[in-house]
Coordinates of C-alpha atoms in Angstrom, one line a residue:
X1 CA -25.8 9.0 -11.8
X2 CA -25.6 10.8 -9.0
X3 CA -25.6 14.4 -8.4
X4 CA -24.7 17.3 -6.8
X5 CA -28.3 18.4 -6.3
X6 CA -29.8 16.8 -3.2
X7 CA -28.7 13.6 -1.4
X8 CA -24.5 13.0 -1.9
X9 CA -23.1 11.0 -3.5
X10 CA -20.0 9.0 -4.3
X11 CA -20.2 10.1 -8.0
X12 CA -20.6 14.0 -6.5
X13 CA -17.6 13.7 -4.0
X14 CA -15.2 12.3 -6.8
X15 CA -16.7 15.3 -8.5
X16 CA -15.7 17.6 -6.1
X17 CA -12.5 15.6 -5.4
X18 CA -11.3 16.4 -8.9
X19 CA -12.0 19.4 -9.9
X20 CA -9.9 20.8 -6.4
X21 CA -7.3 18.3 -7.7
X22 CA -7.2 20.1 -10.8
X23 CA -7.8 23.6 -9.7
X24 CA -4.8 23.4 -6.6
X25 CA -2.5 21.3 -8.5
X26 CA -0.1 23.2 -11.6
X27 CA 0.5 21.7 -14.9
X28 CA 4.5 21.4 -13.0
X29 CA 2.9 19.4 -10.3
X30 CA 0.7 16.9 -12.7
X31 CA 4.6 16.6 -14.3
X32 CA 6.8 15.5 -11.7
X33 CA 4.4 13.7 -10.6
X34 CA 4.1 11.6 -13.9
X35 CA 8.0 11.2 -14.1
X36 CA 7.5 14.2 -17.2
X37 CA 10.8 15.0 -16.8
X38 CA 11.3 16.6 -20.3
X39 CA 8.0 18.2 -19.6
X40 CA 9.2 19.7 -16.2
X41 CA 12.5 20.8 -17.9
X42 CA 10.2 23.0 -20.7
X43 CA 8.0 24.5 -18.1
X44 CA 11.6 25.7 -15.9
X45 CA 13.0 26.7 -20.4
X46 CA 9.6 29.3 -19.7
X47 CA 10.0 30.4 -16.4
X48 CA 6.7 28.8 -14.4
X49 CA 7.8 29.7 -11.1
X50 CA 9.5 26.5 -9.7
X51 CA 9.5 27.9 -5.5
X52 CA 5.6 27.4 -4.8
X53 CA 4.5 26.4 -2.2
X54 CA 1.0 23.6 -2.6
X55 CA -1.9 24.1 -0.2
X56 CA 0.1 21.1 2.0
X57 CA 2.9 22.7 2.0
X58 CA 5.0 20.5 0.0
X59 CA 7.5 22.1 -1.8
X60 CA 8.3 20.5 -6.2
X61 CA 11.0 18.3 -4.4
X62 CA 8.6 17.1 -1.6
X63 CA 6.3 16.3 -4.6
X64 CA 9.4 14.7 -6.6
X65 CA 10.6 13.2 -3.6
X66 CA 6.6 11.1 -2.8
X67 CA 6.4 10.1 -6.5
X68 CA 10.2 9.3 -7.6
X69 CA 12.3 10.3 -10.1
X70 CA 15.9 10.3 -8.8
X71 CA 16.8 12.3 -12.3
X72 CA 13.7 15.2 -11.5
X73 CA 15.0 15.3 -8.4
X74 CA 18.0 16.3 -9.5
X75 CA 17.4 18.7 -11.9
X76 CA 14.7 20.3 -9.6
X77 CA 17.8 20.4 -7.1
X78 CA 20.5 22.2 -9.8
X79 CA 18.1 24.4 -11.1
X80 CA 16.0 26.0 -8.3
X81 CA 19.0 27.9 -6.7
X82 CA 16.1 29.4 -3.4
X83 CA 15.6 25.8 -2.6
X84 CA 15.9 24.4 1.0
X85 CA 16.6 21.2 1.3
X86 CA 15.4 20.6 5.5
X87 CA 12.2 22.6 4.3
X88 CA 8.4 20.6 6.2
X89 CA 5.1 20.5 4.8
X90 CA 2.2 20.7 7.0
X91 CA 2.5 17.3 8.5
X92 CA 6.4 18.8 9.7
X93 CA 7.9 16.0 6.3
X94 CA 11.3 17.1 5.1
X95 CA 11.7 15.7 1.0
X96 CA 14.1 13.0 2.7
X97 CA 11.4 11.5 4.8
X98 CA 9.2 11.1 2.0
X99 CA 11.8 9.8 0.0
X100 CA 12.8 7.8 2.8
X101 CA 8.4 6.4 2.5
X102 CA 8.2 5.9 -1.0
X103 CA 11.6 4.0 -1.6
X104 CA 10.6 1.0 -1.9
X105 CA 9.0 2.0 -5.4
X106 CA 10.7 4.6 -8.7
X107 CA 9.2 6.3 -11.5
X108 CA 9.4 4.4 -14.8
X109 CA 11.9 6.5 -17.1
X110 CA 10.1 7.8 -20.1
X111 CA 11.0 9.3 -23.4
X112 CA 11.0 12.5 -24.2
X113 CA 9.6 13.7 -27.1
X114 CA 10.3 17.6 -28.2
X115 CA 6.5 18.1 -27.4
X116 CA 7.3 17.9 -24.0
X117 CA 5.2 14.9 -24.4
X118 CA 6.3 11.4 -23.6
X119 CA 6.4 7.4 -23.8
X120 CA 6.9 5.4 -21.0
X121 CA 9.5 3.0 -21.7
X122 CA 9.3 -1.4 -21.4
X123 CA 9.8 -2.6 -18.0
X124 CA 8.8 -4.8 -14.8
X125 CA 6.3 -2.6 -13.5
X126 CA 5.5 -3.7 -10.2
X127 CA 1.7 -4.8 -8.8
X128 CA 0.7 -1.9 -8.1
X129 CA -2.2 0.7 -9.0
X130 CA 0.2 3.8 -10.7
X131 CA 0.9 1.8 -13.5
X132 CA 4.3 4.2 -14.6
X133 CA 5.3 3.0 -10.6
X134 CA 8.2 0.0 -11.5
X135 CA 10.3 -1.6 -8.4
X136 CA 13.3 0.1 -7.1
X137 CA 16.6 -1.0 -7.1
X138 CA 19.2 1.2 -4.7
X139 CA 18.2 4.3 -3.2
X140 CA 19.7 6.7 -5.1
X141 CA 17.2 10.3 -4.7
X142 CA 18.0 9.2 -0.1
X143 CA 22.2 8.8 -1.3
X144 CA 21.9 12.0 -2.8
X145 CA 20.6 13.9 -0.9
X146 CA 22.9 12.8 1.9
X147 CA 26.0 12.5 0.3
X148 CA 25.5 15.4 -2.1
X149 CA 22.8 18.2 -1.1
X150 CA 24.1 17.5 3.3
X151 CA 20.6 17.6 3.7
X152 CA 20.0 16.9 8.1
X153 CA 19.2 13.1 8.2
X154 CA 17.4 13.1 12.1
X155 CA 14.4 15.9 11.2
X156 CA 11.6 14.2 12.7
X157 CA 8.0 15.4 11.2
X158 CA 4.9 16.4 13.4
X159 CA 4.5 13.2 15.5
X160 CA 8.5 12.3 16.3
X161 CA 8.8 10.3 13.5
X162 CA 12.4 10.0 11.8
X163 CA 14.0 8.7 8.5
X164 CA 15.6 6.5 11.0
X165 CA 11.8 5.4 11.8
X166 CA 10.7 5.2 8.4
X167 CA 13.4 2.8 7.2
X168 CA 12.6 0.5 9.3
X169 CA 9.3 0.0 9.1
X170 CA 10.4 -0.2 5.2
X171 CA 12.3 -3.2 5.9
X172 CA 16.1 -2.1 3.9
X173 CA 18.8 -3.2 5.9
X174 CA 21.6 -1.1 3.8
X175 CA 19.0 1.8 4.5
X176 CA 19.4 1.6 8.0
X177 CA 23.0 1.0 7.6
X178 CA 23.6 3.6 4.7
X179 CA 21.6 6.6 7.4
X180 CA 23.5 5.2 9.6
X181 CA 26.7 5.6 8.5
X182 CA 25.5 9.3 8.0
X183 CA 24.3 10.6 11.3
X184 CA 20.9 8.8 12.2
X185 CA 20.2 8.7 15.5
X186 CA 19.2 5.0 16.1
X187 CA 18.6 6.1 20.0
X188 CA 15.2 7.9 18.7
X189 CA 11.7 7.9 19.6
X190 CA 7.9 9.5 17.8
X191 CA 7.0 10.8 21.1
X192 CA 3.8 7.8 21.4
X193 CA 7.6 6.2 22.7
X194 CA 8.1 3.9 19.1
X195 CA 11.9 3.4 18.2
X196 CA 13.3 1.9 15.2
X197 CA 12.8 -2.2 16.9
X198 CA 9.3 -0.9 17.3
X199 CA 8.7 0.0 13.8
X200 CA 10.1 -2.8 12.5
X201 CA 8.0 -5.3 13.8
X202 CA 4.8 -3.9 13.6
X203 CA 5.8 -4.2 9.9
X204 CA 6.8 -8.2 9.9
X205 CA 10.1 -6.7 8.4
X206 CA 12.5 -9.0 10.4
X207 CA 16.0 -9.1 8.8
X208 CA 15.4 -5.1 10.2
X209 CA 15.0 -7.0 13.7
X210 CA 17.6 -9.2 13.6
X211 CA 20.3 -7.0 12.4

């Protein structure tokens, strides 16, 4: 086994990263990442700070959109009055853009326990590294942010990629149409000149190209 004394080993790097993770991400953030709505509600009732900003500039809504659980996104959005839905992290990502980029999968709902812990419901899990992920149907988080919270659908991250360009890369024609119906600019280009057609072609999304 490697140690952190002397030559750097793969095990040492992993240990350092784990320590950094534990030091920078609060228990609340971990609960959101794990899709544990019961624990999130418990922390909220204990007046835990829901307006915290993570080291990469993420708000808790960014985290909920990245590890998507619709109920957690809705709970955060409805209970954090100082929340700004168009806030960007250090990469320029908005919660909407993150939700679009992560649209293909969502967290499995958890059964809440009185102590705030959880137990997964059985379901059709996706073939992914995260055992709590399942294949996604529809895009409720995106619909909620756009229709209910009226976020800006054309805000781009630092490289110029918008939710529309991300949707073209993901390959869901219904999502592309939804964004267009709600004001997305289909003529937009990233800073290196990529259009929606470029993104769809690069990821082999024939449905989008034909569409």
